[in-house]
Amino acid sequence: MKKQQLLLVGGGVMLFILLFFFGNTIPPAKPAAAVAANTPHEQKKIESEKLLTHAKERLTPQQLERVTSLENSVKRGDVKNQQLRVYKTLASFWEDSVRLFEPYAYYTAEAAKLENSEKSLTFAAHLFLTNLKTEADPPMQNWLATNAKDLFQRALEVNPANDSSKVGLGACYIFGSISDNPMEGISLIREVIQRDPNNLFAHLILGLGGVRSGQFDKAIEHFETIVKKQPENLEAVLNLAETFDQKGDKENAIKWYKIVKGKIPNPEVQKELETRIKALQ
């Protein structure tokens, strides 16, 4: 991951390291040119087509010619399979050749919708959700959550018993500004935990939701549940340290930052952690 992307976080060592280790390695495109609504009292939303147009502005003439050729390559006959191959090729192009996340995720999602398998739908959904968890820009949050929600719902149509997809769907409501009532998402996740108290993905999302709403004690309970079951779950340990820090519990924040530091050999991350520890002492 490029350093400038990390620096966008600005504060919060947890997000710094989460982006470094868990975030998508493709630098996201800036969505400003793709924002549609301008009225101050409306939630600005990003349209996928405008986002793709904006992304194409970054291409060289040769790259743009290739993309245009792929987009126009679907002929008569087995249109569905032709389109599926084109979407997968375009997804690979944006991931490998240009390294822009949004068009890569968009075409991965379009391919998954055509394929309509639980595996492809959930893979695409989690692409959006992973970036949603660390996205700070409200219009991008909405775009990521809207796409993830659609994919998780399609996956649940294929397999209504998939608790991971139910939790993912709930997370879209919590983090995505797609509903005036985030309790819709929390209720979905609580249903899963009531049925399966050991569902660690559900605990993670509820913990992150607790942090977002300032309910630090509840968040800590969820993160501690994960760490007890999976001591090497770095994401949970990082969130635990950061939550104690935000709560103002310096002793426990230092304790968990030191544990994180012992688990990560990267010098840049260790330096950031040491800075945070010294600031708390």
Short mmCIF file of C-alpha atoms in Angstrom, two decimals:
data_model
loop_
_atom_site.label_atom_id
_atom_site.label_comp_id
_atom_site.label_asym_id
_atom_site.label_seq_id
_atom_site.Cartn_x
_atom_site.Cartn_y
_atom_site.Cartn_z
CA MET A 1 0.00 0.00 0.00
CA LYS A 2 1.23 3.44 -0.88
CA LYS A 3 2.28 5.70 1.98
CA GLN A 4 0.10 8.60 0.87
CA GLN A 5 -2.99 6.44 1.23
CA LEU A 6 -2.05 5.65 4.83
CA LEU A 7 -1.51 9.31 5.61
CA LEU A 8 -5.09 10.09 4.60
CA VAL A 9 -6.21 8.48 7.85
CA GLY A 10 -4.74 11.39 9.79
CA GLY A 11 -5.23 9.95 13.28
CA GLY A 12 -6.01 6.63 14.92
CA VAL A 13 -3.20 4.16 14.86
CA MET A 14 -5.72 1.36 14.52
CA LEU A 15 -6.87 2.62 11.13
CA PHE A 16 -3.27 3.23 10.12
CA ILE A 17 -2.37 -0.40 10.67
CA LEU A 18 -5.69 -1.82 9.49
CA LEU A 19 -5.19 -0.11 6.17
CA PHE A 20 -1.63 -1.35 6.01
CA PHE A 21 -2.47 -4.98 6.68
CA PHE A 22 -6.18 -5.44 5.91
CA GLY A 23 -7.20 -2.66 3.53
CA ASN A 24 -7.33 -3.17 -0.20
CA THR A 25 -3.91 -2.61 -1.72
CA ILE A 26 -5.40 -0.76 -4.69
CA PRO A 27 -5.41 3.02 -4.07
CA PRO A 28 -9.00 4.27 -4.33
CA ALA A 29 -9.94 6.88 -6.89
CA LYS A 30 -11.15 10.22 -5.59
CA PRO A 31 -14.91 10.29 -6.15
CA ALA A 32 -15.45 14.07 -6.23
CA ALA A 33 -16.01 14.24 -9.98
CA ALA A 34 -18.56 11.46 -9.79
CA VAL A 35 -20.80 13.05 -7.15
CA ALA A 36 -24.28 13.65 -8.46
CA ALA A 37 -26.35 15.54 -5.88
CA ASN A 38 -25.39 19.09 -4.91
CA THR A 39 -28.12 20.29 -2.57
CA PRO A 40 -26.73 20.89 0.92
CA HIS A 41 -29.46 18.97 2.75
CA GLU A 42 -29.29 15.84 0.63
CA GLN A 43 -26.91 12.93 0.98
CA LYS A 44 -24.56 13.18 -1.97
CA LYS A 45 -24.42 9.95 -3.91
CA ILE A 46 -21.91 8.56 -6.34
CA GLU A 47 -23.18 7.10 -9.59
CA SER A 48 -21.17 4.13 -10.81
CA GLU A 49 -21.24 5.25 -14.44
CA LYS A 50 -19.86 8.67 -13.58
CA LEU A 51 -17.25 7.06 -11.36
CA LEU A 52 -16.14 4.85 -14.26
CA THR A 53 -15.99 7.86 -16.57
CA HIS A 54 -13.84 9.68 -14.04
CA ALA A 55 -11.57 6.63 -13.69
CA LYS A 56 -11.06 6.48 -17.46
CA GLU A 57 -9.63 10.01 -17.35
CA ARG A 58 -6.58 8.48 -15.66
CA LEU A 59 -5.87 6.08 -18.51
CA THR A 60 -3.27 6.45 -21.21
CA PRO A 61 -4.61 6.53 -24.78
CA GLN A 62 -3.50 2.92 -25.25
CA GLN A 63 -5.25 1.82 -22.05
CA LEU A 64 -8.43 3.70 -22.94
CA GLU A 65 -8.45 2.04 -26.36
CA ARG A 66 -8.18 -1.38 -24.72
CA VAL A 67 -11.02 -0.67 -22.29
CA THR A 68 -13.26 0.67 -25.06
CA SER A 69 -12.50 -2.37 -27.19
CA LEU A 70 -13.43 -4.72 -24.33
CA GLU A 71 -16.65 -2.82 -23.60
CA ASN A 72 -17.71 -3.10 -27.24
CA SER A 73 -16.63 -6.70 -27.73
CA VAL A 74 -19.90 -8.43 -26.82
CA LYS A 75 -21.50 -9.76 -30.00
CA ARG A 76 -24.55 -11.82 -30.83
CA GLY A 77 -24.91 -15.36 -29.63
CA ASP A 78 -24.04 -16.41 -26.09
CA VAL A 79 -24.21 -12.85 -24.77
CA LYS A 80 -24.27 -13.78 -21.08
CA ASN A 81 -21.03 -15.77 -21.16
CA GLN A 82 -19.40 -13.19 -23.41
CA GLN A 83 -20.37 -10.45 -20.95
CA LEU A 84 -19.14 -12.50 -18.02
CA ARG A 85 -15.71 -12.91 -19.64
CA VAL A 86 -15.58 -9.19 -20.45
CA TYR A 87 -16.44 -8.18 -16.89
CA LYS A 88 -13.78 -10.49 -15.48
CA THR A 89 -11.20 -9.20 -17.96
CA LEU A 90 -12.07 -5.58 -17.13
CA ALA A 91 -11.85 -6.32 -13.40
CA SER A 92 -8.38 -7.81 -13.88
CA PHE A 93 -7.33 -4.85 -16.03
CA TRP A 94 -8.32 -2.27 -13.41
CA GLU A 95 -6.74 -4.33 -10.61
CA ASP A 96 -3.45 -5.29 -12.25
CA SER A 97 -2.72 -2.63 -14.87
CA VAL A 98 -4.21 0.52 -13.35
CA ARG A 99 -4.59 -0.40 -9.68
CA LEU A 100 -7.80 1.51 -9.05
CA PHE A 101 -10.14 -0.10 -6.56
CA GLU A 102 -13.55 1.26 -7.55
CA PRO A 103 -13.71 0.05 -11.18
CA TYR A 104 -12.09 -3.24 -10.13
CA ALA A 105 -14.77 -3.78 -7.50
CA TYR A 106 -17.55 -2.64 -9.84
CA TYR A 107 -16.68 -5.12 -12.59
CA THR A 108 -16.05 -7.89 -10.06
CA ALA A 109 -19.56 -7.25 -8.76
CA GLU A 110 -21.10 -7.23 -12.25
CA ALA A 111 -19.43 -10.55 -13.04
CA ALA A 112 -20.67 -12.00 -9.74
CA LYS A 113 -24.24 -10.96 -10.51
CA LEU A 114 -24.11 -12.76 -13.84
CA GLU A 115 -22.49 -15.84 -12.34
CA ASN A 116 -24.91 -15.72 -9.39
CA SER A 117 -23.01 -18.19 -7.22
CA GLU A 118 -22.78 -17.77 -3.47
CA LYS A 119 -18.98 -17.80 -3.66
CA SER A 120 -18.67 -15.06 -6.29
CA LEU A 121 -21.37 -12.87 -4.72
CA THR A 122 -19.92 -13.00 -1.22
CA PHE A 123 -16.38 -12.42 -2.50
CA ALA A 124 -17.50 -9.26 -4.30
CA ALA A 125 -19.61 -8.13 -1.35
CA HIS A 126 -16.67 -8.41 1.04
CA LEU A 127 -14.50 -6.36 -1.33
CA PHE A 128 -16.87 -3.44 -0.81
CA LEU A 129 -17.34 -4.11 2.91
CA THR A 130 -13.60 -4.29 3.66
CA ASN A 131 -13.12 -0.81 2.20
CA LEU A 132 -16.33 0.47 3.79
CA LYS A 133 -15.00 -0.27 7.30
CA THR A 134 -12.16 2.25 6.86
CA GLU A 135 -13.81 4.76 4.50
CA ALA A 136 -14.36 8.25 5.95
CA ASP A 137 -16.03 10.01 3.00
CA PRO A 138 -19.87 9.83 3.31
CA PRO A 139 -20.64 9.62 -0.44
CA MET A 140 -18.09 6.81 -0.83
CA GLN A 141 -19.49 5.09 2.26
CA ASN A 142 -22.91 5.17 0.61
CA TRP A 143 -21.59 3.82 -2.71
CA LEU A 144 -19.64 1.01 -1.06
CA ALA A 145 -22.52 0.06 1.25
CA THR A 146 -25.16 0.17 -1.49
CA ASN A 147 -23.15 -2.20 -3.67
CA ALA A 148 -22.27 -4.51 -0.79
CA LYS A 149 -25.91 -4.60 0.35
CA ASP A 150 -27.11 -5.64 -3.10
CA LEU A 151 -24.52 -8.41 -3.31
CA PHE A 152 -25.18 -9.75 0.19
CA GLN A 153 -28.92 -9.81 -0.53
CA ARG A 154 -28.33 -11.74 -3.73
CA ALA A 155 -26.08 -14.18 -1.85
CA LEU A 156 -28.81 -14.70 0.74
CA GLU A 157 -31.27 -15.52 -2.01
CA VAL A 158 -28.90 -18.30 -3.05
CA ASN A 159 -28.28 -19.45 0.53
CA PRO A 160 -30.62 -17.92 3.16
CA ALA A 161 -28.75 -19.76 5.94
CA ASN A 162 -25.41 -17.97 5.43
CA ASP A 163 -24.87 -16.11 8.70
CA SER A 164 -21.76 -14.37 7.36
CA SER A 165 -23.85 -12.74 4.64
CA LYS A 166 -26.46 -11.71 7.21
CA VAL A 167 -23.77 -10.04 9.31
CA GLY A 168 -22.31 -8.40 6.22
CA LEU A 169 -25.73 -7.07 5.28
CA GLY A 170 -26.14 -5.68 8.78
CA ALA A 171 -22.74 -4.00 8.55
CA CYS A 172 -23.88 -2.13 5.43
CA TYR A 173 -26.60 -0.43 7.45
CA ILE A 174 -24.25 0.39 10.33
CA PHE A 175 -21.38 1.87 8.31
CA GLY A 176 -22.92 2.95 5.03
CA SER A 177 -25.34 5.82 5.62
CA ILE A 178 -27.94 3.94 3.58
CA SER A 179 -30.69 4.06 6.20
CA ASP A 180 -32.00 6.52 8.77
CA ASN A 181 -32.26 3.59 11.15
CA PRO A 182 -28.92 1.77 11.68
CA MET A 183 -30.75 -0.47 14.16
CA GLU A 184 -31.89 -2.42 11.11
CA GLY A 185 -28.33 -3.66 10.76
CA ILE A 186 -27.73 -4.20 14.46
CA SER A 187 -30.90 -6.29 14.73
CA LEU A 188 -29.75 -8.56 11.91
CA ILE A 189 -26.41 -9.15 13.60
CA ARG A 190 -27.88 -9.67 17.05
CA GLU A 191 -30.13 -12.37 15.62
CA VAL A 192 -27.01 -14.19 14.43
CA ILE A 193 -25.23 -13.83 17.80
CA GLN A 194 -28.27 -15.06 19.71
CA ARG A 195 -28.26 -18.17 17.58
CA ASP A 196 -24.47 -18.50 17.47
CA PRO A 197 -22.68 -16.68 20.35
CA ASN A 198 -19.32 -17.73 18.89
CA ASN A 199 -19.79 -15.98 15.56
CA LEU A 200 -16.67 -13.81 15.70
CA PHE A 201 -17.46 -11.86 12.54
CA ALA A 202 -20.69 -10.71 14.20
CA HIS A 203 -18.76 -9.68 17.32
CA LEU A 204 -16.30 -7.73 15.19
CA ILE A 205 -19.01 -5.76 13.40
CA LEU A 206 -20.90 -5.04 16.62
CA GLY A 207 -17.63 -3.96 18.21
CA LEU A 208 -16.89 -1.57 15.36
CA GLY A 209 -20.46 -0.31 15.56
CA GLY A 210 -20.03 0.30 19.27
CA VAL A 211 -16.93 2.38 18.64
CA ARG A 212 -18.75 4.39 16.00
CA SER A 213 -21.59 5.18 18.41
CA GLY A 214 -19.28 5.91 21.36
CA GLN A 215 -20.33 2.80 23.30
CA PHE A 216 -16.76 1.87 24.15
CA ASP A 217 -17.50 -0.61 26.95
CA LYS A 218 -19.77 -2.67 24.68
CA ALA A 219 -17.20 -2.51 21.90
CA ILE A 220 -14.47 -3.72 24.25
CA GLU A 221 -16.62 -6.69 25.28
CA HIS A 222 -17.01 -7.76 21.66
CA PHE A 223 -13.31 -7.35 20.83
CA GLU A 224 -12.29 -9.23 24.00
CA THR A 225 -14.60 -12.09 23.02
CA ILE A 226 -12.73 -12.38 19.72
CA VAL A 227 -9.26 -12.11 21.28
CA LYS A 228 -10.06 -14.83 23.82
CA LYS A 229 -11.03 -17.18 20.99
CA GLN A 230 -8.37 -16.00 18.54
CA PRO A 231 -5.39 -14.37 20.31
CA GLU A 232 -3.65 -13.89 16.95
CA ASN A 233 -6.58 -12.02 15.39
CA LEU A 234 -4.67 -8.82 14.72
CA GLU A 235 -7.69 -6.81 13.63
CA ALA A 236 -9.47 -7.49 16.92
CA VAL A 237 -6.33 -6.74 18.99
CA LEU A 238 -5.80 -3.46 17.13
CA ASN A 239 -9.40 -2.43 17.66
CA LEU A 240 -9.17 -3.33 21.33
CA ALA A 241 -6.11 -1.12 21.82
CA GLU A 242 -7.65 1.77 19.92
CA THR A 243 -10.95 1.51 21.81
CA PHE A 244 -9.25 1.62 25.21
CA ASP A 245 -7.34 4.63 23.91
CA GLN A 246 -10.51 6.43 22.83
CA LYS A 247 -12.17 5.56 26.12
CA GLY A 248 -9.29 7.22 28.00
CA ASP A 249 -8.08 4.02 29.67
CA LYS A 250 -4.37 4.69 29.20
CA GLU A 251 -3.15 1.65 31.13
CA ASN A 252 -5.04 -0.85 29.01
CA ALA A 253 -4.40 1.09 25.81
CA ILE A 254 -0.64 0.92 26.43
CA LYS A 255 -0.90 -2.76 27.30
CA TRP A 256 -2.65 -3.66 24.06
CA TYR A 257 -0.55 -1.35 21.88
CA LYS A 258 2.52 -3.17 23.21
CA ILE A 259 0.91 -6.51 22.39
CA VAL A 260 0.21 -5.27 18.87
CA LYS A 261 3.79 -4.03 18.54
CA GLY A 262 5.07 -7.49 19.46
CA LYS A 263 2.98 -9.07 16.71
CA ILE A 264 4.01 -6.76 13.85
CA PRO A 265 7.60 -6.80 12.56
CA ASN A 266 7.12 -3.86 10.18
CA PRO A 267 9.43 -0.98 11.33
CA GLU A 268 7.13 1.79 10.08
CA VAL A 269 4.17 0.39 11.99
CA GLN A 270 6.27 -0.22 15.10
CA LYS A 271 7.43 3.39 15.03
CA GLU A 272 3.84 4.62 14.81
CA LEU A 273 2.85 2.38 17.74
CA GLU A 274 5.81 3.54 19.85
CA THR A 275 4.81 7.15 19.22
CA ARG A 276 1.29 6.41 20.41
CA ILE A 277 2.54 4.54 23.50
CA LYS A 278 4.87 7.41 24.52
CA ALA A 279 2.04 9.91 24.09
CA LEU A 280 -0.03 7.94 26.61
CA GLN A 281 2.69 7.57 29.26
#
